[in-house]
Coordinates of C-alpha atoms and ligand atoms in Angstrom, one line a residue:
X1 CA -19.9 -83.7 -6.6
X2 CA -17.6 -80.9 -7.8
X3 CA -14.6 -79.4 -6.1
X4 CA -11.8 -77.1 -7.2
X5 CA -9.3 -79.8 -6.2
X6 CA -9.6 -83.4 -5.1
X7 CA -6.7 -84.7 -3.1
X8 CA -6.2 -88.5 -3.1
X9 CA -4.6 -89.7 0.1
X10 CA -5.0 -88.0 3.5
X11 CA -1.7 -88.5 5.2
X12 CA 0.8 -85.8 6.0
X13 CA 1.2 -84.8 2.3
X14 CA -2.5 -84.7 1.4
X15 CA -3.4 -82.8 4.5
X16 CA -0.7 -80.2 4.1
X17 CA -1.7 -79.6 0.4
X18 CA -5.4 -79.5 1.4
X19 CA -4.8 -76.9 4.1
X20 CA -2.7 -74.8 1.8
X21 CA -5.5 -74.8 -0.9
X22 CA -8.4 -74.2 1.6
X23 CA -6.5 -71.3 3.1
X24 CA -6.2 -69.8 -0.4
X25 CA -10.0 -70.0 -0.7
X26 CA -10.3 -73.1 -2.8
X27 CA -12.9 -75.8 -2.2
X28 CA -11.3 -79.1 -1.8
X29 CA -12.0 -82.7 -0.8
X30 CA -9.5 -85.3 0.5
X31 CA -10.2 -89.0 0.0
X32 CA -8.3 -91.2 2.5
X33 CA -8.5 -94.9 2.5
X34 CA -6.9 -95.6 5.8
X35 CA -3.7 -95.9 7.9
X36 CA -0.8 -93.7 6.9
X37 CA 2.9 -93.2 7.8
X38 CA 2.0 -90.7 10.6
X39 CA 0.8 -93.7 12.6
X40 CA 4.5 -94.7 12.7
X41 CA 6.0 -91.2 12.9
X42 CA 9.1 -90.7 15.0
X43 CA 8.3 -87.0 15.6
X44 CA 11.3 -85.8 13.5
X45 CA 11.0 -84.6 10.0
X46 CA 13.9 -86.0 7.9
X47 CA 15.9 -83.9 5.4
X48 CA 14.6 -80.5 6.1
X49 CA 16.8 -77.6 7.2
X50 CA 15.4 -74.7 9.1
X51 CA 11.7 -74.7 8.1
X52 CA 10.3 -72.0 5.9
X53 CA 7.8 -69.5 7.3
X54 CA 5.0 -71.3 5.3
X55 CA 5.7 -74.5 7.2
X56 CA 6.0 -73.0 10.7
X57 CA 2.8 -71.0 10.2
X58 CA 0.8 -73.9 8.8
X59 CA 1.8 -76.1 11.8
X60 CA 1.3 -73.4 14.5
X61 CA -2.1 -72.5 13.0
X62 CA -2.9 -76.2 13.3
X63 CA -1.9 -76.2 17.0
X64 CA 1.3 -78.2 16.4
X65 CA 4.4 -77.0 18.2
X66 CA 7.7 -77.6 16.3
X67 CA 11.3 -76.9 17.3
X68 CA 14.5 -76.8 15.3
X69 CA 17.9 -77.7 16.5
X70 CA 20.6 -79.7 14.7
X71 CA 21.6 -82.6 16.8
X72 CA 20.7 -86.2 17.6
X73 CA 17.7 -87.8 19.1
X74 CA 17.4 -91.0 21.1
X75 CA 15.8 -93.9 19.3
X76 CA 13.6 -96.7 20.9
X77 CA 16.4 -99.2 20.9
X78 CA 19.0 -97.0 22.5
X79 CA 20.8 -95.8 19.3
X80 CA 21.0 -92.2 18.2
X81 CA 20.0 -90.6 14.9
X82 CA 20.8 -87.1 13.5
X83 CA 17.7 -84.9 13.6
X84 CA 16.7 -81.3 13.3
X85 CA 13.1 -80.2 12.7
X86 CA 10.9 -82.1 15.2
X87 CA 7.7 -82.0 17.2
X88 CA 8.1 -80.2 20.5
X89 CA 8.0 -83.4 22.6
X90 CA 11.1 -84.8 20.9
X91 CA 14.3 -84.0 22.7
X92 CA 17.3 -83.1 20.5
X93 CA 20.8 -83.1 21.9
X94 CA 24.0 -81.5 20.6
X95 CA 25.8 -84.8 21.2
X96 CA 25.0 -88.4 22.3
X97 CA 26.0 -88.0 25.9
X98 CA 23.2 -85.9 27.2
X99 CA 23.3 -86.7 30.9
X100 CA 25.3 -88.4 33.6
X101 CA 22.7 -90.2 35.9
X102 CA 19.6 -91.4 34.1
X103 CA 16.4 -92.8 35.6
X104 CA 14.6 -94.9 33.0
X105 CA 11.0 -95.3 33.9
X106 CA 8.9 -98.2 32.4
X107 CA 5.4 -99.4 33.3
X108 CA 4.9 -102.8 35.0
X109 CA 3.6 -105.3 32.5
X110 CA 3.9 -103.0 29.4
X111 CA 5.5 -104.8 26.5
X112 CA 5.9 -102.0 23.9
X113 CA 8.7 -100.0 25.4
X114 CA 12.2 -101.7 25.4
X115 CA 13.8 -100.4 28.5
X116 CA 16.6 -103.0 28.7
X117 CA 17.7 -102.3 25.1
X118 CA 17.5 -98.6 25.8
X119 CA 19.5 -98.8 29.0
X120 CA 22.2 -100.9 27.1
X121 CA 22.5 -98.2 24.4
X122 CA 22.7 -95.4 27.1
X123 CA 25.4 -97.2 29.0
X124 CA 27.4 -97.6 25.7
X125 CA 27.1 -93.8 25.3
X126 CA 28.8 -93.5 28.7
X127 CA 25.7 -92.6 30.8
X128 CA 24.7 -94.6 33.9
X129 CA 21.1 -95.7 33.9
X130 CA 18.7 -97.2 36.5
X131 CA 15.5 -98.8 35.3
X132 CA 12.5 -98.5 37.6
X133 CA 8.8 -99.5 37.0
X134 CA 5.6 -97.7 37.7
X135 CA 2.6 -99.7 38.8
X136 CA -0.5 -98.0 37.2
X137 CA -3.2 -100.2 38.8
X138 CA -4.3 -97.2 41.0
X139 CA -5.1 -95.4 37.7
X140 CA -7.3 -98.2 36.6
X141 CA -4.7 -99.7 34.3
X142 CA -4.7 -103.4 35.2
X143 CA -3.5 -105.1 32.1
X144 CA -0.9 -102.8 30.3
X145 CA 0.4 -105.8 28.5
X146 CA -2.8 -105.8 26.4
X147 CA -2.7 -102.1 25.7
X148 CA -1.1 -100.2 22.8
X149 CA 0.5 -96.8 23.3
X150 CA -2.6 -94.8 22.3
X151 CA -4.8 -96.7 24.8
X152 CA -2.3 -96.1 27.6
X153 CA -2.1 -92.4 26.5
X154 CA -5.9 -91.9 26.8
X155 CA -5.7 -92.9 30.5
X156 CA -2.3 -91.3 31.3
X157 CA -3.3 -87.9 29.9
X158 CA -6.0 -87.8 32.6
X159 CA -3.5 -88.9 35.2
X160 CA -0.3 -87.2 34.2
X161 CA 0.0 -85.4 37.6
X162 CA -0.2 -88.7 39.5
X163 CA 2.5 -90.1 37.2
X164 CA 4.7 -87.1 38.0
X165 CA 4.2 -87.7 41.8
X166 CA 5.2 -91.4 41.3
X167 CA 8.3 -90.5 39.3
X168 CA 9.3 -87.9 42.0
X169 CA 9.3 -90.8 44.5
X170 CA 11.7 -92.8 42.3
X171 CA 14.1 -89.9 41.7
X172 CA 17.4 -89.8 43.6
X173 CA 20.3 -87.7 42.3
X174 CA 19.4 -88.4 38.7
X175 CA 19.8 -85.5 36.2
X176 CA 17.5 -87.0 33.6
X177 CA 14.3 -89.0 33.5
X178 CA 13.4 -91.1 30.5
X179 CA 9.7 -91.9 29.9
X180 CA 7.9 -93.8 27.2
X181 CA 6.1 -91.6 24.6
X182 CA 2.6 -92.3 25.9
X183 CA 1.5 -88.8 26.8
X184 CA -0.2 -86.0 24.9
X185 CA -2.5 -87.9 22.6
X186 CA -5.2 -85.2 22.5
X187 CA -3.5 -82.4 24.4
X188 CA 0.0 -81.7 23.0
X189 CA 0.9 -79.5 26.0
X190 CA 1.1 -82.5 28.4
X191 CA 4.6 -83.6 27.7
X192 CA 5.7 -80.0 28.3
X193 CA 3.8 -79.8 31.6
X194 CA 5.5 -83.0 32.7
X195 CA 8.9 -81.5 31.9
X196 CA 8.1 -78.4 33.9
X197 CA 6.9 -80.5 36.9
X198 CA 10.0 -82.6 37.4
X199 CA 13.3 -81.4 38.8
X200 CA 15.3 -83.1 36.1
X201 CA 15.6 -83.1 32.3
X202 CA 12.7 -85.2 30.9
X203 CA 13.2 -87.2 27.6
X204 CA 10.3 -89.1 25.9
X205 CA 11.3 -92.1 23.8
X206 CA 9.2 -93.8 21.2
X207 CA 7.3 -97.1 21.9
X208 CA 6.2 -99.7 19.4
X209 CA 3.5 -98.2 17.0
X210 CA 1.1 -96.6 16.9
X211 CA 3.0 -93.3 17.5
X212 CA 1.2 -91.1 20.0
X213 CA 2.8 -87.8 18.6
X214 CA 2.2 -89.0 15.1
X215 CA -1.5 -89.6 15.7
X216 CA -1.9 -86.3 17.5
X217 CA -0.3 -84.6 14.5
X218 CA -2.7 -86.3 12.1
X219 CA -5.7 -85.3 14.2
X220 CA -4.6 -81.7 14.5
X221 CA -3.9 -81.3 10.8
X222 CA -7.2 -83.0 9.9
X223 CA -9.1 -80.7 12.4
X224 CA -7.4 -77.6 10.9
X225 CA -8.3 -78.7 7.3
X226 CA -11.9 -79.2 8.4
X227 CA -12.1 -75.9 10.2
X228 CA -11.0 -74.3 7.0
X229 CA -14.0 -75.9 5.3
X230 CA -12.3 -78.9 3.7
X231 CA -14.2 -82.2 3.1
X232 CA -12.3 -85.2 4.5
X233 CA -13.8 -88.4 3.2
X234 CA -12.3 -90.9 5.7
X235 CA -12.3 -94.6 5.0
X236 CA -13.1 -94.1 1.3
X237 CA -10.9 -95.2 -1.6
X238 CA -10.4 -93.9 -5.1
X239 CA -10.7 -97.0 -7.3
X240 CA -10.8 -95.5 -10.8
X241 CA -10.2 -92.3 -12.8
X242 CA -11.8 -90.9 -15.9
X243 CA -9.3 -89.2 -18.2
X244 CA -9.7 -87.8 -21.7
X245 CA -7.0 -86.3 -23.9
X246 CA -4.5 -85.8 -21.0
X247 CA -7.1 -84.3 -18.6
X248 CA -8.5 -85.9 -15.5
X249 CA -12.2 -85.3 -15.3
X250 CA -13.3 -87.3 -12.3
X251 CA -12.5 -90.1 -9.9
X252 CA -14.7 -92.9 -8.7
X253 CA -14.6 -93.9 -5.0
X254 CA -15.7 -97.2 -3.4
X255 CA -18.3 -95.5 -1.1
X256 CA -19.7 -92.9 -3.5
X257 CA -20.0 -95.2 -6.6
X258 CA -21.8 -93.4 -9.4
X259 CA -21.5 -90.0 -7.6
X260 CA -18.1 -89.2 -9.2
X261 CA -15.8 -86.6 -7.7
X262 CA -15.2 -84.0 -10.3
X263 CA -12.6 -81.2 -10.1
X264 CA -10.4 -78.8 -12.0
X265 CA -7.3 -80.3 -10.4
X266 CA -6.3 -83.5 -8.6
X267 CA -3.3 -84.2 -6.4
X268 CA -2.0 -87.8 -6.0
X269 CA -0.7 -88.2 -2.4
X270 CA -1.3 -92.0 -2.0
X271 CA 2.1 -92.7 -0.5
X272 CA 4.6 -95.5 -1.6
X273 CA 4.3 -99.3 -1.4
X274 CA 3.5 -99.1 2.3
X275 CA 0.2 -97.3 1.6
X276 CA -0.5 -98.9 -1.7
X277 CA 0.2 -95.7 -3.7
X278 CA 2.6 -97.9 -5.7
X279 CA 2.2 -101.6 -6.4
X280 CA 4.2 -104.3 -8.2
X281 CA 4.0 -107.6 -10.0
X282 CA 7.2 -109.7 -10.6
X283 CA 7.7 -107.8 -13.9
X284 CA 6.8 -104.2 -13.1
X285 CA 6.1 -101.5 -10.6
X286 CA 2.9 -99.5 -11.3
X287 CA 0.7 -96.7 -10.0
X288 CA -2.8 -98.3 -9.7
X289 CA -5.2 -95.4 -10.1
X290 CA -4.0 -93.5 -13.2
X291 CA -1.4 -95.8 -14.6
X292 CA 1.2 -93.0 -14.3
X293 CA 4.8 -93.5 -15.4
X294 CA 6.9 -94.9 -12.6
X295 CA 10.7 -94.7 -12.3
X296 CA 12.3 -98.1 -11.5
X297 CA 15.1 -100.2 -12.9
X298 CA 14.1 -102.9 -15.4
X299 CA 16.0 -105.7 -13.8
X300 CA 14.1 -107.1 -10.8
X301 CA 17.4 -108.0 -9.1
X302 CA 18.1 -104.3 -8.9
X303 CA 14.9 -103.6 -7.0
X304 CA 16.1 -104.6 -3.6
X305 CA 19.3 -105.2 -1.7
X306 CA 19.5 -108.8 -0.4
X307 CA 21.1 -107.5 2.8
X308 CA 18.0 -106.4 4.8
X309 CA 19.8 -103.8 6.8
X310 CA 21.2 -101.9 3.8
X311 CA 19.4 -99.0 2.0
X312 CA 16.7 -100.5 -0.2
X313 CA 16.5 -99.3 -3.8
X314 CA 12.7 -99.8 -4.0
X315 CA 12.3 -96.9 -1.5
X316 CA 13.5 -94.6 -4.2
X317 CA 11.0 -95.7 -6.9
X318 CA 8.4 -93.1 -7.6
X319 CA 5.9 -91.6 -10.0
X320 CA 7.5 -89.4 -12.7
X321 CA 6.4 -85.8 -12.9
X322 CA 7.6 -82.6 -14.7
X323 CA 9.2 -79.7 -12.7
X324 CA 5.7 -78.4 -11.6
X325 CA 4.9 -81.9 -10.2
X326 CA 2.5 -82.7 -13.0
X327 CA 2.2 -86.4 -13.4
X328 CA 3.6 -88.0 -16.5
X329 CA 1.6 -90.7 -18.3
X330 CA 3.3 -92.2 -21.4
X331 CA 6.0 -89.6 -21.0
X332 CA 3.5 -86.7 -21.3
X333 CA 2.3 -84.5 -18.4
X334 CA -1.4 -84.8 -17.6
X335 CA -2.6 -81.2 -17.5
X336 CA -4.4 -81.2 -14.1
X337 CA -2.9 -84.1 -12.1
X338 CA -0.1 -83.4 -9.6
X339 CA 1.8 -85.8 -7.4
X340 CA 3.4 -85.1 -4.0
X341 CA 4.8 -86.9 -1.0
X342 CA 6.3 -90.3 -0.6
X343 CA 4.7 -91.5 -3.9
X344 CA 7.5 -89.4 -5.6
X345 CA 10.2 -91.7 -4.1
X346 CA 13.6 -90.2 -4.9
X347 CA 12.6 -88.8 -8.3
X348 CA 13.1 -85.2 -7.0
X349 CA 16.3 -85.2 -5.0
X350 CA 16.2 -81.4 -4.7
X351 CA 13.1 -81.8 -2.5
X352 CA 15.0 -84.1 0.0
X353 CA 13.4 -87.2 1.4
X354 CA 11.2 -88.5 4.2
X355 CA 8.7 -86.1 5.8
X356 CA 10.8 -83.1 4.8
X357 CA 10.2 -84.0 1.2
X358 CA 6.5 -84.6 1.8
X359 CA 6.1 -81.0 3.3
X360 CA 8.0 -79.4 0.5
X361 CA 6.3 -81.3 -2.4
X362 CA 2.8 -80.8 -0.8
X363 CA 3.3 -77.0 -0.8
X364 CA 4.9 -77.1 -4.3
X365 CA 2.0 -79.0 -5.8
X366 CA -0.6 -76.7 -4.1
X367 CA 1.3 -73.6 -5.3
X368 CA 1.5 -75.0 -8.8
X369 CA -2.3 -75.2 -8.8
X370 CA -2.7 -71.7 -7.3
X371 CA -0.3 -70.2 -9.8
X372 CA -1.7 -72.0 -12.9
Ligands
FAD1 C1 6.4 -96.7 8.5 C2 6.9 -95.3 8.1 C3 7.4 -94.5 9.1 C4 8.0 -93.2 8.7 N1 8.5 -92.4 9.6 C5 9.1 -91.2 9.3 C6 9.6 -90.4 10.2 O1 9.6 -90.6 11.4 N2 10.2 -89.2 9.8 C7 10.3 -88.9 8.5 O2 10.8 -87.8 8.1 N3 9.7 -89.7 7.5 C8 9.1 -90.9 7.9 N4 8.6 -91.7 6.9 C9 8.6 -91.3 5.5 C10 7.1 -91.0 5.2 O3 6.9 -91.4 3.9 C11 6.7 -89.5 5.4 O4 7.0 -89.1 6.7 C12 5.2 -89.2 5.3 O5 4.4 -89.2 6.5 C13 4.5 -89.9 4.1 O6 3.3 -89.1 3.9 P1 2.4 -89.3 2.6 O7 1.2 -88.5 2.9 O8 3.2 -89.0 1.4 O9 2.1 -90.9 2.5 P2 1.3 -91.8 3.5 O10 1.5 -91.4 4.9 O11 1.7 -93.2 3.1 O12 -0.2 -91.6 3.2 C14 -0.8 -92.0 2.0 C15 -2.3 -92.2 2.3 O13 -3.0 -92.4 1.0 C16 -4.0 -93.3 1.3 N5 -4.3 -94.0 0.0 C17 -3.6 -94.9 -0.8 N6 -4.3 -95.2 -1.9 C18 -5.5 -94.6 -1.8 C19 -6.6 -94.5 -2.7 N7 -6.7 -95.3 -3.8 N8 -7.7 -93.8 -2.3 C20 -7.6 -93.0 -1.2 N9 -6.6 -93.0 -0.3 C21 -5.5 -93.8 -0.7 C22 -3.4 -94.3 2.3 O14 -4.4 -95.1 2.9 C23 -2.7 -93.3 3.2 O15 -3.6 -92.9 4.2 C24 8.0 -92.9 7.3 C25 7.5 -93.8 6.3 C26 7.0 -95.0 6.7 C27 6.4 -95.9 5.7

């Protein structure tokens, strides 16, 4: 099977690169072996200032609403984190104290939303907070303790108006309602409709993974990519590559076997250790598909910080590339293999970090291909 470009890895980076190339008229395939960081996404894109027009257009054409405001967002354990570019459901505040009287609404029996930690954090930020519980048995939810966020969201999206009615009954003179982020799995307009229907500011706060807004974002980007004609090979894995004299000719996948995927260009978006884009032995850190050069310190004791809470050096390890994001192997760029996203680690500080770096590097790799 032959394509203009084969993208390896179908998380945020692979999808953004694939959409960019499809939109430019290229024929592409994305091979994606499984779970990616969007399943854990907070909804805020780290390290990106006001987004470029390219990024806002790509997201709005995919049906994803973003907003940009420099401020802080409320984290699941009641702490705050500086944030700017975010999905529309994420509330951003100019300062930590964002209300006076808060009603924190949890669900009877649900274990994945930490209302007592949250309320403690809110009290510490000088806001008074009442916790109340919704009983969802009327909506057919009888064992929420056995449900993850996405399962709850599937039912609550059909019943969000009933939830609003129940919350109204709990409201007194509160100026803010805090709800778990279990709304808007398929339809991203539901959090906004809940906000419009309640006479108080509504703040959605993350639950334990999977992330409802992250999975919605993944589904919408994938849908957009497929509408543009892209081929998304879900649940397949690239296991080998054929290279000759610095050129990648094809890759082999688990499911397609002898039907190699051939292309003019390839983009490596397989993520970091978390997604097995990088792997390690006690002696070395390596990139498993192409054997690309990886930047990491030689002494193993420098790989991690023994204090778990400190910044971990291994998060900065990444595949080495040239300025066009062409992957280096034995210190020489491969002519048609690019890398983007979290597999780059901190090798390109000018691109930032986190999801902001993923967006920038995905567009840069796609543009390098289009301009070549
Ligand atoms: C748990 C977690 C939470 C995060 N949350 C945030 C956040 O809230 N905000 C933020 O700014 N940043 C966050 N980040 C940083 C994160 O790296 C980026 O946000 C971004 O989503 C990473 O996208 P990616 O596509 O580069 O990699 P990934 O999302 O890791 O995707 C890589 C994909 O490649 C696939 N893959 C790997 N090997 C192969 C193979 N051989 N063949 C085919 N497919 C393969 C994997 O299965 C995976 O689907 C988070 C990172 C992690 C690990």
